[in-house]
Coordinates of C-alpha atoms in Angstrom, one line a residue:
X263 CA -44.1 -76.5 0.8
X264 CA -41.8 -74.4 2.9
X265 CA -38.2 -74.6 4.5
X266 CA -37.3 -73.5 8.0
X267 CA -34.0 -72.4 8.1
X268 CA -32.3 -70.8 11.5
X269 CA -30.6 -67.3 10.8
X270 CA -27.5 -66.7 9.2
X271 CA -25.5 -66.5 12.9
X272 CA -27.0 -67.8 15.9
X273 CA -26.2 -67.4 19.5
X274 CA -22.4 -68.3 19.4
X275 CA -22.5 -67.2 23.5
X276 CA -22.3 -70.6 24.6
X277 CA -21.4 -74.3 23.5
X278 CA -24.2 -76.4 25.0
X279 CA -27.4 -75.6 24.0
X280 CA -29.8 -74.2 26.6
X281 CA -33.4 -75.7 27.8
X282 CA -35.0 -72.8 25.6
X283 CA -33.0 -74.1 22.3
X284 CA -34.0 -77.5 23.3
X285 CA -37.9 -76.6 23.5
X286 CA -37.4 -73.8 20.3
X287 CA -36.1 -76.9 18.1
X288 CA -39.1 -79.3 19.3
X289 CA -41.8 -76.6 18.6
X290 CA -40.0 -76.4 15.1
X291 CA -40.4 -79.6 14.5
X292 CA -44.1 -79.7 15.1
X293 CA -45.1 -76.9 13.7
X294 CA -44.8 -77.4 9.6
X295 CA -45.2 -74.0 8.8
X296 CA -42.7 -72.7 10.5
X297 CA -44.0 -69.9 13.0
X298 CA -41.7 -67.3 12.1
X299 CA -39.9 -65.2 14.9
X300 CA -37.2 -63.2 15.5
X301 CA -34.5 -66.0 14.8
X302 CA -36.6 -67.6 12.3
X303 CA -36.2 -66.8 8.3
X304 CA -38.5 -68.3 5.4
X305 CA -37.2 -69.0 2.2
X306 CA -39.2 -69.1 -0.8
X307 CA -38.6 -71.0 -4.0
X308 CA -36.2 -69.3 -6.6
X309 CA -39.2 -69.0 -9.7
X310 CA -36.7 -70.8 -12.3
X311 CA -36.9 -74.2 -9.6
X312 CA -39.8 -75.9 -8.7
X313 CA -40.6 -76.2 -5.3
X314 CA -41.3 -79.7 -4.9
X315 CA -37.0 -79.7 -5.8
X316 CA -34.6 -82.5 -4.3
X317 CA -32.0 -79.5 -3.7
X318 CA -33.9 -77.9 -0.9
X319 CA -33.0 -80.4 1.8
X320 CA -29.4 -79.5 0.4
X321 CA -29.8 -76.0 0.4
X322 CA -26.1 -74.9 2.0
X323 CA -25.5 -71.0 3.3
X324 CA -23.2 -70.3 1.1
X325 CA -26.7 -70.0 -1.2
X326 CA -28.1 -67.7 0.9
X327 CA -25.0 -65.5 0.3
X328 CA -25.5 -65.4 -3.0
X329 CA -28.9 -64.2 -3.1
X330 CA -28.2 -61.2 -1.0
X331 CA -28.2 -58.3 -3.2
X332 CA -24.6 -57.1 -4.1
X333 CA -25.4 -53.2 -3.4
X334 CA -25.5 -52.4 0.4
X335 CA -29.0 -51.4 1.6
X336 CA -28.5 -47.9 2.3
X337 CA -30.6 -48.3 5.5
X338 CA -29.0 -50.8 6.8
X339 CA -27.8 -49.8 10.1
X340 CA -24.6 -50.5 12.0
X341 CA -23.0 -53.4 12.8
X342 CA -25.0 -53.9 16.6
X343 CA -27.9 -54.1 15.1
X344 CA -29.0 -50.8 15.4
X345 CA -31.3 -50.8 12.2
X346 CA -34.1 -48.9 11.2
X347 CA -36.2 -51.8 10.8
X348 CA -37.5 -52.5 15.2
X349 CA -36.2 -55.9 16.1
X350 CA -35.9 -57.7 19.3
X351 CA -32.5 -58.7 19.0
X352 CA -29.4 -56.7 20.5
X353 CA -27.3 -60.0 18.0
X354 CA -24.4 -58.8 15.6
X355 CA -24.4 -58.6 12.4
X356 CA -21.5 -59.3 10.3
X357 CA -22.5 -56.0 7.6
X358 CA -20.5 -54.4 4.7
X359 CA -18.2 -51.4 6.1
X360 CA -20.6 -48.9 7.2
X361 CA -21.9 -46.9 4.7
X362 CA -21.8 -43.3 5.1
X363 CA -25.0 -41.4 5.9
X364 CA -24.4 -39.3 2.5
X365 CA -24.4 -42.3 0.6
X366 CA -27.1 -42.8 -2.0
X367 CA -29.4 -45.8 -3.3
X368 CA -27.3 -46.4 -6.6
X369 CA -24.6 -47.3 -4.3
X370 CA -22.2 -43.3 -4.8
X371 CA -21.1 -42.2 -2.2
X372 CA -20.7 -38.1 -2.0
X373 CA -17.7 -36.7 -0.3
X374 CA -17.5 -33.9 0.8
X375 CA -14.3 -31.1 -0.6
X376 CA -13.3 -28.1 0.5
X377 CA -13.4 -25.2 -2.4
X378 CA -10.2 -24.7 -3.9
X379 CA -7.5 -22.8 -2.5
X380 CA -5.6 -20.4 -5.4
X381 CA -1.8 -20.7 -4.5
X382 CA -0.4 -17.5 -5.1
X383 CA 3.1 -18.0 -6.3
X384 CA 5.6 -16.6 -3.4
X385 CA 8.2 -14.6 -5.5
X386 CA 5.8 -13.2 -8.1
X387 CA 7.6 -11.5 -10.7
X388 CA 5.5 -8.3 -10.9
X389 CA 7.3 -6.8 -13.8
X390 CA 5.4 -3.3 -13.9
X391 CA 6.6 -2.2 -10.0
X392 CA 10.3 -3.6 -11.4
X393 CA 9.0 -1.1 -14.6
X394 CA 8.0 1.9 -11.2
X395 CA 11.9 0.8 -10.1
X396 CA 13.9 1.9 -12.8
X397 CA 11.6 5.0 -13.6
X398 CA 12.5 5.9 -9.9
X399 CA 15.6 5.4 -10.2
X400 CA 15.8 7.7 -13.3
X401 CA 14.2 10.2 -11.4
X402 CA 17.0 9.8 -8.1
X403 CA 19.7 9.7 -10.9
X404 CA 18.3 12.9 -13.0
X405 CA 17.9 15.2 -9.4
X406 CA 21.4 14.4 -8.3
X407 CA 22.7 15.2 -12.1
X408 CA 20.9 18.3 -11.4
X409 CA 22.2 19.2 -8.2
X410 CA 25.9 19.2 -9.7
X411 CA 25.0 21.2 -12.3
X412 CA 24.1 23.7 -9.4
X413 CA 26.2 22.8 -7.2
X414 CA 29.3 23.9 -10.3
X415 CA 28.8 27.5 -9.6
X416 CA 29.5 27.2 -6.0
X417 CA 32.2 25.3 -5.6
X418 CA 34.6 27.4 -3.7
X419 CA 38.0 28.6 -6.2
X420 CA 40.7 26.2 -6.8
X421 CA 43.5 29.4 -6.6
X422 CA 42.1 30.8 -3.1
X423 CA 41.0 28.1 -1.0
X424 CA 43.2 25.2 -0.9
X425 CA 41.6 21.4 -0.3
X426 CA 41.1 20.8 3.2
X427 CA 43.0 18.8 5.8
X428 CA 43.0 15.3 5.3
X429 CA 44.8 12.5 6.7
X430 CA 45.2 10.9 3.6
X431 CA 45.8 13.1 0.7
X432 CA 48.4 15.2 3.4
X433 CA 50.4 12.1 3.3
X434 CA 50.3 10.7 -0.2
X435 CA 50.7 12.5 -3.3
X436 CA 48.3 12.8 -6.1
X437 CA 48.3 10.3 -8.9
X438 CA 45.5 11.3 -12.0
X439 CA 45.8 7.9 -13.5
X440 CA 44.4 6.6 -10.3
X441 CA 41.0 7.4 -11.3
X442 CA 40.7 6.1 -14.2
X443 CA 42.0 3.0 -12.8
X444 CA 39.3 3.3 -10.5
X445 CA 36.3 3.9 -13.1
X446 CA 37.7 1.3 -15.1
X447 CA 37.8 -1.9 -12.1
X448 CA 33.9 -0.2 -11.7
X449 CA 32.8 -0.9 -15.7
X450 CA 34.0 -4.3 -14.6
X451 CA 32.4 -4.8 -11.3
X452 CA 29.0 -2.5 -12.6
X453 CA 28.9 -4.6 -16.2
X454 CA 29.8 -8.7 -15.0
X455 CA 27.5 -7.7 -11.9
X456 CA 24.4 -7.3 -13.9
X457 CA 24.2 -9.9 -16.7
X458 CA 24.4 -12.1 -13.1
X459 CA 21.5 -11.1 -11.8
X460 CA 19.9 -11.2 -15.7
X461 CA 20.5 -15.0 -14.7
X462 CA 19.0 -15.3 -11.7
X463 CA 15.6 -17.4 -11.7
X464 CA 14.2 -14.4 -10.0
X465 CA 16.0 -11.4 -11.6
X466 CA 13.0 -9.1 -11.4
X467 CA 12.8 -8.7 -8.0
X468 CA 16.7 -8.5 -7.4
X469 CA 16.5 -6.0 -10.3
X470 CA 13.4 -4.2 -8.4
X471 CA 15.6 -4.0 -5.5
X472 CA 18.6 -3.0 -7.3
X473 CA 16.5 0.3 -8.7
X474 CA 14.8 0.9 -5.5
X475 CA 17.8 0.9 -3.1
X476 CA 19.6 3.3 -5.9
X477 CA 17.3 5.5 -5.7
X478 CA 17.5 6.6 -2.1
X479 CA 21.3 6.0 -2.4
X480 CA 21.4 8.4 -5.3
X481 CA 18.7 10.7 -3.3
X482 CA 20.6 11.1 -0.7
X483 CA 24.0 11.8 -2.2
X484 CA 21.8 14.8 -4.0
X485 CA 21.0 16.4 -0.7
X486 CA 24.1 15.9 1.2
X487 CA 26.4 17.2 -1.9
X488 CA 23.9 20.6 -2.3
X489 CA 23.6 21.1 1.5
X490 CA 27.6 21.3 2.0
X491 CA 29.8 22.2 -0.7
X492 CA 33.8 21.4 -0.1
X493 CA 36.9 23.5 -2.0
X494 CA 38.9 20.4 -4.4
X495 CA 40.2 17.6 -3.4
X496 CA 42.6 17.7 -5.9
X497 CA 43.8 21.0 -8.2
X498 CA 44.7 18.9 -10.7
X499 CA 41.7 18.3 -11.9
X500 CA 40.1 19.3 -15.0
X501 CA 36.3 21.7 -14.0
X502 CA 34.7 23.5 -16.5
X503 CA 34.5 27.0 -16.2
X504 CA 31.4 28.5 -14.5
X505 CA 28.9 30.4 -15.9
X506 CA 28.3 32.9 -13.2
X507 CA 24.6 32.2 -13.7
X508 CA 22.3 29.0 -14.0
X509 CA 19.3 29.1 -16.4
X510 CA 16.8 26.0 -16.5
X511 CA 18.5 25.6 -20.5
X512 CA 21.9 26.0 -18.9
X513 CA 21.3 22.9 -16.0
X514 CA 19.1 20.5 -19.0
X515 CA 22.4 20.7 -21.2
X516 CA 24.8 20.0 -18.5
X517 CA 22.9 16.6 -16.9
X518 CA 22.6 15.4 -20.8
X519 CA 26.5 16.5 -20.9
X520 CA 26.7 14.0 -17.7
X521 CA 24.2 10.9 -18.3
X522 CA 26.1 10.9 -21.5
X523 CA 29.4 9.6 -19.6
X524 CA 27.6 8.0 -16.6
X525 CA 28.5 10.5 -14.4
X526 CA 32.3 8.8 -15.0
X527 CA 35.5 11.0 -16.0
X528 CA 36.9 8.6 -18.0
X529 CA 35.5 9.4 -20.8
X530 CA 35.7 12.8 -20.4
X531 CA 32.3 13.6 -20.2
X532 CA 33.1 14.5 -16.0
X533 CA 33.8 18.1 -15.9
X534 CA 31.7 19.6 -13.5
X535 CA 33.2 19.8 -9.8
X536 CA 32.0 19.8 -6.5
X537 CA 30.4 16.7 -5.6
X538 CA 31.9 15.2 -3.1
X539 CA 29.4 14.2 0.2
X540 CA 29.5 11.3 -0.6
X541 CA 31.6 9.3 -3.1
X542 CA 29.4 7.8 -5.7
X543 CA 32.2 5.3 -6.6
X544 CA 32.5 4.1 -3.2
X545 CA 29.0 3.5 -3.3
X546 CA 29.1 1.5 -6.4
X547 CA 31.6 -0.2 -5.3
X548 CA 30.2 -1.5 -2.3
X549 CA 27.3 -2.0 -3.9
X550 CA 28.7 -4.6 -6.1
X551 CA 30.6 -6.6 -3.8
X552 CA 26.8 -6.7 -1.6
X553 CA 24.5 -7.6 -5.1
X554 CA 27.3 -10.5 -5.2
X555 CA 27.9 -11.6 -2.6
X556 CA 24.0 -11.6 -1.2
X557 CA 22.9 -13.1 -4.6
X558 CA 25.1 -15.5 -5.8
X559 CA 25.8 -19.0 -4.3
X560 CA 27.5 -19.5 -1.6
X561 CA 30.0 -22.2 -2.8
X562 CA 31.9 -19.2 -5.6
X563 CA 33.2 -17.6 -2.6
X564 CA 36.1 -17.1 -4.6
X565 CA 34.0 -15.0 -6.6
X566 CA 33.0 -13.3 -3.3
X567 CA 36.8 -12.9 -2.4
X568 CA 37.6 -11.2 -6.0
X569 CA 34.5 -8.5 -5.9
X570 CA 36.4 -7.7 -2.1
X571 CA 39.7 -7.1 -3.4
X572 CA 38.2 -5.2 -6.5
X573 CA 36.1 -2.6 -4.4
X574 CA 39.1 -2.3 -2.4
X575 CA 41.6 -1.9 -4.5
X576 CA 38.8 0.7 -6.4
X577 CA 38.5 2.4 -3.5
X578 CA 42.2 2.7 -2.8
X579 CA 42.7 3.8 -6.1
X580 CA 40.4 6.5 -5.9
X581 CA 41.9 7.8 -2.7
X582 CA 45.6 7.6 -4.6
X583 CA 43.8 10.5 -7.2
X584 CA 42.8 12.9 -4.8
X585 CA 39.6 12.4 -6.5
X586 CA 38.1 12.5 -3.2
X587 CA 38.3 13.4 0.5
X588 CA 38.4 10.2 2.5
X589 CA 35.4 11.1 4.9
X590 CA 33.6 10.9 1.6
X591 CA 34.3 7.3 1.7
X592 CA 33.6 6.5 5.1
X593 CA 30.4 8.2 4.7
X594 CA 29.8 6.7 1.2
X595 CA 30.6 2.8 3.0
X596 CA 28.1 3.1 5.5
X597 CA 25.4 4.7 3.6
X598 CA 25.4 1.6 1.1
X599 CA 26.1 -0.9 3.8
X600 CA 23.3 0.2 6.3
X601 CA 21.1 0.9 4.1
X602 CA 21.4 -2.2 2.0
X603 CA 21.7 -4.7 5.2
X604 CA 18.7 -2.4 6.9
X605 CA 16.6 -3.4 3.4
X606 CA 17.2 -7.4 3.4
X607 CA 16.7 -7.8 7.0
X608 CA 12.7 -6.0 6.1
X609 CA 12.8 -8.6 3.0
X610 CA 13.9 -11.5 4.6
X611 CA 12.0 -11.2 7.7
X612 CA 7.5 -11.0 6.8
X613 CA 7.1 -10.0 10.6
X614 CA 9.1 -7.1 9.9
X615 CA 6.5 -6.1 7.2
X616 CA 4.4 -3.8 9.2
X617 CA 4.2 -1.0 11.7
X618 CA 4.0 -2.0 14.8
X619 CA 5.1 -0.5 17.4
X620 CA 8.0 -3.2 18.5
X621 CA 9.0 -2.6 15.0
X622 CA 11.6 0.4 14.7
X623 CA 12.7 -0.6 11.7
X624 CA 9.1 0.2 10.1
X625 CA 10.2 4.1 11.0
X626 CA 12.0 4.5 8.1
X627 CA 10.4 7.5 6.0
X628 CA 11.1 4.4 2.9
X629 CA 8.8 1.7 4.5
X630 CA 5.7 2.1 3.0
X631 CA 7.9 2.8 -0.4
X632 CA 9.1 -0.6 0.6
X633 CA 6.1 -2.3 1.0
X634 CA 4.5 -1.5 -2.1
X635 CA 7.8 -3.2 -3.6
X636 CA 7.8 -5.9 -1.3
X637 CA 4.6 -6.8 0.2
X638 CA 4.0 -9.9 -2.0
X639 CA 7.8 -11.7 -1.5
X640 CA 8.0 -14.3 0.9
X641 CA 10.9 -14.6 2.6
X642 CA 14.7 -14.9 1.6
X643 CA 15.2 -15.2 -2.4
X644 CA 17.0 -18.4 -3.3
X645 CA 20.1 -18.6 -5.2
X646 CA 19.1 -19.8 -8.3
X647 CA 20.1 -19.1 -11.3
X648 CA 18.6 -20.4 -15.1
X649 CA 18.4 -19.4 -18.4
X650 CA 16.2 -16.3 -19.3
X651 CA 16.0 -16.2 -23.6
X652 CA 13.3 -18.7 -25.0
X653 CA 16.8 -19.9 -27.2
X654 CA 18.3 -22.6 -27.4
X655 CA 15.5 -25.0 -25.3
X656 CA 18.3 -27.2 -24.5
X657 CA 19.5 -24.8 -22.0
X658 CA 16.8 -24.6 -20.0
X659 CA 17.9 -26.9 -17.5
X660 CA 16.4 -26.9 -13.7
X661 CA 17.8 -24.3 -11.7
X662 CA 21.0 -24.4 -9.8
X663 CA 20.6 -24.4 -5.9
X664 CA 23.2 -23.0 -3.8

């Protein structure tokens, strides 16, 4: 015996049955075998249940749900009956979620993922570039000392040529002790600022910039002091006697002696004269203030003011000692600040890191060198600090922002 059931869903478009539905129902009653059509389905008895069981008359729609497969048929179409199998009905099928075309017969769904993209760090350390910048600064420093060793032989005799007219020097007497005060301020400012930069989170980038900027500043100084030699600004300054001639060996000895004293006279090693245009003392004092104000947190404004006061005090002491002409100090200030600000303007704006007709800063002769050292740095450096050493571990805390 075969049981004829209506499909899972019927047309709910109207409440009252139509004449076509009544005639169709009567035809089914006269047909014991149940002629199959798009609105009927035949259900065979289960293998473990006899065909003449009395439960057939009690078959419910829930039993039909139990017999449906758990996995969706990949050949099913969309909700509106647009299936792969031919059908003459446009009735609505309440199926599961539409299976993507990429689904397989075992129920697995393949999702196309984009290829992995390797994220480059915004602020790479690039330690080799930092080492290269340090080497460049060393050669620039040696070139400056070599220039001073040669200029010493060309300095006008202080017994014959008096100091040039200067508004400040002509009205203020010379205090020889003031030069030592200025150099002690330089020693303090340099050491403390370098220690602060060691604890910077991006210390290798910071030191790379320090080395490159100091290379440019001392290269300029080597040129300016060599092309124009001025008379001594202080007749009491001790100068080594001239050799009335130069040789490579003598130049090497002078350079070694100056390097042993780090270019300072407080330790008695700076005994060669003529390094006036422009002032190296002013360069260092100005540079340390700019360094602290640029890379330390803004909330440490008291520290910024302290370094500004120290810089001004060091320059004043330098002038009181008559160690430099006023023009030396002015040129040193302008060269240091303009070079520092130009470099960091280029470094902080990625759009300026390219040669273009509208980027006039790209016409600097050192711009290609800048692109090599700063090409991979994206934007301004955050003012963050961390512990630079692997010990002790308890000090490896999260970086502090500004």
